[in-house]
XYZ file of C-alpha atoms in Angstrom:
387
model
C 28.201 214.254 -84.742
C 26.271 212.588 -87.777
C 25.424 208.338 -87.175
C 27.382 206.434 -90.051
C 25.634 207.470 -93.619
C 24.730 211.094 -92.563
C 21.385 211.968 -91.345
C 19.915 212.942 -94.314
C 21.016 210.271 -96.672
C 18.186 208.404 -98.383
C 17.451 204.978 -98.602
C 19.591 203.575 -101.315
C 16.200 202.605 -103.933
C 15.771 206.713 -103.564
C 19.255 207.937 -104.470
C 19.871 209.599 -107.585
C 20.745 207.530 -110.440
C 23.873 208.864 -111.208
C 25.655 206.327 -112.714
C 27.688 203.047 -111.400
C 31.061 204.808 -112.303
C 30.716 207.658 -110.030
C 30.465 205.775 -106.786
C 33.130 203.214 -107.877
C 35.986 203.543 -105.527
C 38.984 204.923 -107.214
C 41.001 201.921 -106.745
C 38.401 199.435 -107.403
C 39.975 196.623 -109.560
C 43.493 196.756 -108.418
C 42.667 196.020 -104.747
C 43.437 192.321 -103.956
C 39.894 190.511 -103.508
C 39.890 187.376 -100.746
C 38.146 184.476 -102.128
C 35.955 184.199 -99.370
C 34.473 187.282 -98.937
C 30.811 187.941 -99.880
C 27.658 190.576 -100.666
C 24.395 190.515 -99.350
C 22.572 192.660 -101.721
C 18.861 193.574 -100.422
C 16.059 190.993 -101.375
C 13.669 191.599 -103.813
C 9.913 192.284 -102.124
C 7.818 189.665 -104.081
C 5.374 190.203 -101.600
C 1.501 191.207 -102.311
C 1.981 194.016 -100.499
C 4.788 196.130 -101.219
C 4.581 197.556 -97.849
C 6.520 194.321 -96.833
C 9.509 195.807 -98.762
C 10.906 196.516 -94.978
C 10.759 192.750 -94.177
C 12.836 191.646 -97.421
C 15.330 194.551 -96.588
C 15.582 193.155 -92.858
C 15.649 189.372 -94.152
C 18.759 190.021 -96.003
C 20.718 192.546 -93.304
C 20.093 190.127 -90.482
C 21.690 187.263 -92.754
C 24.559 189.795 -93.263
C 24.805 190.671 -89.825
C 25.277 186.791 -88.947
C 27.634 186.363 -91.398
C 29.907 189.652 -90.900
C 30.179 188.046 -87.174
C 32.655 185.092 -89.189
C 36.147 186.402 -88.897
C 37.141 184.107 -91.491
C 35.293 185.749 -94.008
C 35.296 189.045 -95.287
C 31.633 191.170 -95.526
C 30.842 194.267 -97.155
C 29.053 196.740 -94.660
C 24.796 197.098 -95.626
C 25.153 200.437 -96.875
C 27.481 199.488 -99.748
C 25.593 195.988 -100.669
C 21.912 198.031 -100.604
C 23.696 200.225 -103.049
C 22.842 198.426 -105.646
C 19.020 197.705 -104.937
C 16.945 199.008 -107.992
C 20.214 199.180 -109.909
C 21.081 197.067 -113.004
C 24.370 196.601 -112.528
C 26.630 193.349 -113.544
C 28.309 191.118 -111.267
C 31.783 192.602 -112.144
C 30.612 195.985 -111.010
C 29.037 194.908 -107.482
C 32.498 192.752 -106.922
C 35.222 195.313 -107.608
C 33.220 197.907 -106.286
C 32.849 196.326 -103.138
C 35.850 194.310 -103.056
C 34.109 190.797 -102.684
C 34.095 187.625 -105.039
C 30.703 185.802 -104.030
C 27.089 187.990 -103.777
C 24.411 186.489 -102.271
C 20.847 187.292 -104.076
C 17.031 186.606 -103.029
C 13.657 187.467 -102.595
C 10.978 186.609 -100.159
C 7.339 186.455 -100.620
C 4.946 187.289 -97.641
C 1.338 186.308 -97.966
C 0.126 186.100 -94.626
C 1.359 183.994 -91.712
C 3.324 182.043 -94.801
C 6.634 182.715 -96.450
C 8.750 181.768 -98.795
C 13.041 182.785 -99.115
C 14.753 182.223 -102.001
C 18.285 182.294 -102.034
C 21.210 182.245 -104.377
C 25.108 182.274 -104.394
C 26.763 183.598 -106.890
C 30.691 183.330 -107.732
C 31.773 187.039 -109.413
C 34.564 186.325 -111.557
C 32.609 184.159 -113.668
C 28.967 184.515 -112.621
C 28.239 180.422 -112.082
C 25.410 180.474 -109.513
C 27.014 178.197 -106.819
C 24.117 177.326 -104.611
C 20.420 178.179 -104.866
C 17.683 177.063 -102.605
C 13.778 178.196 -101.920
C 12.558 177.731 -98.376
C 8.726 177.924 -97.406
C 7.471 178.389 -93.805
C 5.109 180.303 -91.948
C 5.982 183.979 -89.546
C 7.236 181.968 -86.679
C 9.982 179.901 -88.997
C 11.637 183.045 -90.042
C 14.785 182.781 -87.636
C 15.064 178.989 -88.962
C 14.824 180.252 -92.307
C 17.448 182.807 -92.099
C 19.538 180.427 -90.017
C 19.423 177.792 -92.793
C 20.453 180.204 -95.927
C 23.208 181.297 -93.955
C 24.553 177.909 -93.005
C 24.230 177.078 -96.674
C 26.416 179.979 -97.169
C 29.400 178.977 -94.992
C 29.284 175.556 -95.801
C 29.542 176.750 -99.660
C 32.427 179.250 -99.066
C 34.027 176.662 -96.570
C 34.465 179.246 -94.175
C 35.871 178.184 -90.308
C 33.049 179.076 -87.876
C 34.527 181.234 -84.632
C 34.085 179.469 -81.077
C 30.759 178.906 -80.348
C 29.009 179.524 -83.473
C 28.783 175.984 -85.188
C 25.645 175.787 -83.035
C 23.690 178.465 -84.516
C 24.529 181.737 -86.637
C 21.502 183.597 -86.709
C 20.130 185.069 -83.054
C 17.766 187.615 -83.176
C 17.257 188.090 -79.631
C 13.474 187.218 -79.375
C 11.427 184.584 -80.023
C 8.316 185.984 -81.415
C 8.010 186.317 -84.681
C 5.646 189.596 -84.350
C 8.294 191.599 -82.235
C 10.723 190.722 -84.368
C 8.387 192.339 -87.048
C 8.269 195.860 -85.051
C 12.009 195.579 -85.271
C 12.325 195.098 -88.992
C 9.667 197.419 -89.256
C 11.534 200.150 -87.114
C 14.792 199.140 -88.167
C 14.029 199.916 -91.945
C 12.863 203.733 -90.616
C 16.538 204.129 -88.617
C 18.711 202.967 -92.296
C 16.424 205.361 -94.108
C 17.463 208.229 -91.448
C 13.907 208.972 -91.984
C 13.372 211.841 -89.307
C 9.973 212.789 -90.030
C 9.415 208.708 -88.996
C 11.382 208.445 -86.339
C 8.528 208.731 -83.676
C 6.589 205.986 -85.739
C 10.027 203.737 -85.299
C 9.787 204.655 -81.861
C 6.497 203.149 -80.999
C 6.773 200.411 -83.300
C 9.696 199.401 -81.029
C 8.395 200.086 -77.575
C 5.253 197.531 -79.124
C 7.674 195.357 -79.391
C 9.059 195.649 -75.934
C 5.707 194.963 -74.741
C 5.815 191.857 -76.372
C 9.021 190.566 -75.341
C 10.571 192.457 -72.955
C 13.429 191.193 -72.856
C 14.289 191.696 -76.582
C 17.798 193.330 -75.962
C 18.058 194.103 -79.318
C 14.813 196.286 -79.471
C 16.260 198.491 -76.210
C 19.358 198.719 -78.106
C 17.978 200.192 -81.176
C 15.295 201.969 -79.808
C 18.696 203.628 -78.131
C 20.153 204.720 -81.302
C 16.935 205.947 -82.355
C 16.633 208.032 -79.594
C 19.863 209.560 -80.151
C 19.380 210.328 -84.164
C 16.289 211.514 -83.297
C 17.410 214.076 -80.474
C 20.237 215.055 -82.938
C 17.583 215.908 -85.724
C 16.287 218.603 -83.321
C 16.595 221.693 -81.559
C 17.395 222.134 -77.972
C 14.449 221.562 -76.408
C 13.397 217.860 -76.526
C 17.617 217.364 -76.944
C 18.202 216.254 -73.071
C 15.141 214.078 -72.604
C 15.543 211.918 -75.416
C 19.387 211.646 -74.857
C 18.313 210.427 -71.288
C 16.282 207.904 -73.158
C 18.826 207.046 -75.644
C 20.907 206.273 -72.507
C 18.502 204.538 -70.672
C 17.881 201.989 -73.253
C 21.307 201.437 -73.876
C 22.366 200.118 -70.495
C 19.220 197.778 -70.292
C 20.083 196.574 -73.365
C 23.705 195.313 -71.447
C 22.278 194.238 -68.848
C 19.970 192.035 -70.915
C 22.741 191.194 -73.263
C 26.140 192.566 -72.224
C 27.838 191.201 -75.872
C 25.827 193.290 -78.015
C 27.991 196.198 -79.277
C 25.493 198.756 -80.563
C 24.741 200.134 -76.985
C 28.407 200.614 -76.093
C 28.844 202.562 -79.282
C 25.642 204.755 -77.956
C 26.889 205.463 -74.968
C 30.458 206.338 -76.380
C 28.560 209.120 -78.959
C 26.597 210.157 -75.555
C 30.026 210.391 -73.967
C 31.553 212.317 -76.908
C 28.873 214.743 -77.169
C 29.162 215.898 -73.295
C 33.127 215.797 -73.884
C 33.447 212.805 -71.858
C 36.108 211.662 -74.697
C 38.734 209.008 -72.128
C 34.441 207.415 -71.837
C 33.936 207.485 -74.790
C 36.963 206.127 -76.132
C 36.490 203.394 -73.952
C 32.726 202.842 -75.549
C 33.992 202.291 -78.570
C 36.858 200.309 -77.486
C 34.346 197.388 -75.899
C 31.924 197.736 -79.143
C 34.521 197.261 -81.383
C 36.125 194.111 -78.843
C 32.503 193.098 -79.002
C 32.468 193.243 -82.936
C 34.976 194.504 -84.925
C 32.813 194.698 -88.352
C 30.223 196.963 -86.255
C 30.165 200.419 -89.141
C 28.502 202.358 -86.783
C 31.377 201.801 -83.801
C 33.983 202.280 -86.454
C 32.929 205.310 -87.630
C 32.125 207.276 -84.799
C 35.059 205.720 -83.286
C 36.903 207.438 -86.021
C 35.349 210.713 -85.764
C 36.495 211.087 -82.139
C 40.153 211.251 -82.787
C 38.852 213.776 -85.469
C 37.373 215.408 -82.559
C 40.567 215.371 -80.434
C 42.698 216.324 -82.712
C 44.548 212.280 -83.738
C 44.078 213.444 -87.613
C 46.231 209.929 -88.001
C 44.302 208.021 -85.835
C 40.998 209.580 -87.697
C 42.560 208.407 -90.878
C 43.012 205.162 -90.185
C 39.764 204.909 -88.761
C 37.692 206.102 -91.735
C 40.273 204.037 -93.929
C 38.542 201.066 -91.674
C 35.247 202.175 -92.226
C 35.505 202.184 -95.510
C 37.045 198.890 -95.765
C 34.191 197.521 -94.378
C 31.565 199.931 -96.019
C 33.367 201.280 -99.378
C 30.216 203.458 -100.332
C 29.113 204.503 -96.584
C 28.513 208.523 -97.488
C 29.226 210.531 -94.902
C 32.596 208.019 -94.115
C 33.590 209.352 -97.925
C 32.885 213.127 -97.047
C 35.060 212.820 -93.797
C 37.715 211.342 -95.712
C 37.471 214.008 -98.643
C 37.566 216.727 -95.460
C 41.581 214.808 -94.349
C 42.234 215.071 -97.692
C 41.778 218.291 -98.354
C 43.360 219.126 -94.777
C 46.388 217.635 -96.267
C 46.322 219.368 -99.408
C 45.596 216.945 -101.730
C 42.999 218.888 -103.625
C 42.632 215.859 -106.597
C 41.591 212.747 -104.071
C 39.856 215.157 -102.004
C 37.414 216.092 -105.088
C 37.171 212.297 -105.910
C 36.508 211.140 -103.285
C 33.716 214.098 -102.887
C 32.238 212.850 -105.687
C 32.321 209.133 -104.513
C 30.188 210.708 -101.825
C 27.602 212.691 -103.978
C 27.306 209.042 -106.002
C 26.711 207.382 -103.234
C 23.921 209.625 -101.847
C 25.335 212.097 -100.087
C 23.653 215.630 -100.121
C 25.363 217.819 -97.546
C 28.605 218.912 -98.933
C 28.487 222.442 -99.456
C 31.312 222.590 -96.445
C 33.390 220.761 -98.262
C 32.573 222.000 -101.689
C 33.246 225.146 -100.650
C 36.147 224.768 -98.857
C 37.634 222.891 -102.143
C 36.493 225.976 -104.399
C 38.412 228.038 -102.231
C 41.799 226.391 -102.390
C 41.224 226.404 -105.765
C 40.909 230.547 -105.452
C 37.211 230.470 -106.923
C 35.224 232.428 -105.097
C 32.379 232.362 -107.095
C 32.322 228.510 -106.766
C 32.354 228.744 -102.982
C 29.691 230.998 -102.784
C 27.253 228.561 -105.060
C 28.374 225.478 -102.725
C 27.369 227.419 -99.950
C 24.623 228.522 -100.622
C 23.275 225.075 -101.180
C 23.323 224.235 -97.902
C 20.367 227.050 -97.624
């Protein structure tokens, strides 16, 4: 089972350039867009130090994260909104290819113990810049900071708050500042599905632990690290770091029962020993816990793959995608139905959604495309760039 984007899927500032119009869902423009739905595109590293590039990146996700949380507006999923870091693309490409008629830009500048967030909101259909705002603090102000630009948000897209929010929007899980830094840090290491850093992630987060430890959060991720990592090896470390994927994932609930990543853990750890009724019922309480959660939904889909509910599986990657139009290994599941069903042209579309949106390991479904098609020769290449 591969974690939501694939395990080898670069960051999106390393993908291939390969051109706004090949990742552009096929239906984008016709698709009815809700007025208040919204982009967080990655913030721009103004930093010194261009090392602090992970810090922007995590600035901007936890914002997202807060306001994906807001069932009265619609979010698109990380994957999709960092699509676009690096690119220059206009405003009318970001909104129909993600569906969404506000983006949210900024940049933050780290000097130090002092920061500074800038923030703007920008309306799509005719680019007027809404609301724009600069905020200045030190390390320990971050979580005000964040919590601030996305108040400024809601109150701009006049979105209804969910019981219990109006009080705050942003909760990291920790107060200090420097944990919160191992997280970003390690965090940044587990959306690159950089493998040969997943050990680094690893310790930054157990530092982190040290410092707080009851930063759910940090046992929660350090969970899903765990299990990429074990997945991105052979047999023999497999078992002891899917102990310690597990292991972290039910401190994690019993430091904070409402966080959903660690259910979704445990369903993949339930999947993978054929525990599927457990793992069903994983993902169920994830998804109860937060419906926008990509990496719930998409496992959650790839079980009834797994069992055999191709409609089920359908409608879950159709979900997915809703949430994460460009997520790439969502797109090469989808191009796999497709092709099960015999539609050969959305099947190659969407493949090449995939390969747009970063996607390298489709020789399986390359090849099995080629070969409907009766050309040998061309499932032969597409195999044999998997080697």
């Amino acid at each position: 089972i591969e974690l939501a984007g694939g395990s080898d899927t670069a960051a999106p500032a390393a993908m291939p350039n390969s051109g706004s119009t090949a990742a552009v869902p096929a239906n984008a423009g016709t698709r009815p867009i809700d007025a208040k739905s919204i982009a967080v595109l990655a913030f721009d590293n103004m930093s010194p130090d261009k090392d602090n590039e992970y810090f922007s990146d995590g600035v901007a996700e936890e914002i997202l994260n807060a306001l994906a949380k807001i069932d009265d507006l619609k979010v698109a999923g990380r994957t999709s909104s960092f699509y676009f870091k690096g690119r220059n693309e206009s405003l009318a490409t970001i909104g129909s290819t993600l569906g969404v008629a506000h983006v949210l830009e900024g940049s933050v500048r780290k000097q130090g113990e002092r920061l500074r967030i800038s923030a703007k909101l920008l309306r799509v259909s005719d680019g007027v810049e809404l609301w724009a705002d600069t905020f200045d603090g030190t390390d320990a102000d971050i979580f005000a900071l964040q919590e601030s630009i996305a108040q400024q948000v809601t109150g701009q897209l006049k979105v209804a708050l969910n019981a219990g929010q109006h009080g705050r929007l942003v909760d990291v899980g920790t107060g200090d500042p420097d944990a919160y830094a191992l997280y970003l840090r390690a965090t940044d290491v587990f959306n690159r599905r950089d493998s040969m850093r997943y050990e680094e992630a690893i310790a930054a987060l157990q530092q982190a632990l040290q410092r707080d430890p009851q930063f759910a959060r940090a046992h929660s991720r350090l969970a899903t690290i765990y299990f990429v990592f074990a997945s991105s090896l052979g047999a023999g470390r497999y078992a002891a770091l899917v102990a310690q994927a597990r292991e972290h994932a039910e401190q994690a609930l019993r430091l904070s029962p409402e966080l959903a990543e660690p259910h979704a853990v445990l369903g993949v750890l339930h999947q993978g020993a054929r525990r599927y009724a457990e793992a069903h019922k994983a993902y169920e309480r994830a998804l109860q816990l937060d419906a926008a959660d990509i990496t719930a939904n998409f496992w959650s889909a790839l079980l009834q793959c797994t069992t055999g509910h191709t409609a089920r599986c359908e409608r879950g990657l159709e979900k997915t995608l809703e949430i994460d139009p460009l997520l790439p290994n969502a797109l090469n599941w989808r191009a796999r139905l497709l092709l099960s069903a015999g539609d050969l042209e959305a099947a190659e579309r969407t493949m090449a959604r995939a390969r747009g949106a970063g996607f390298q390991a489709l020789w399986f479904t390359g090849s099995w495309i080629a070969l409907k098609r009766g050309d040998l020769a061309g499932a032969r290449t597409q195999a044999l760039d998997m080697v």
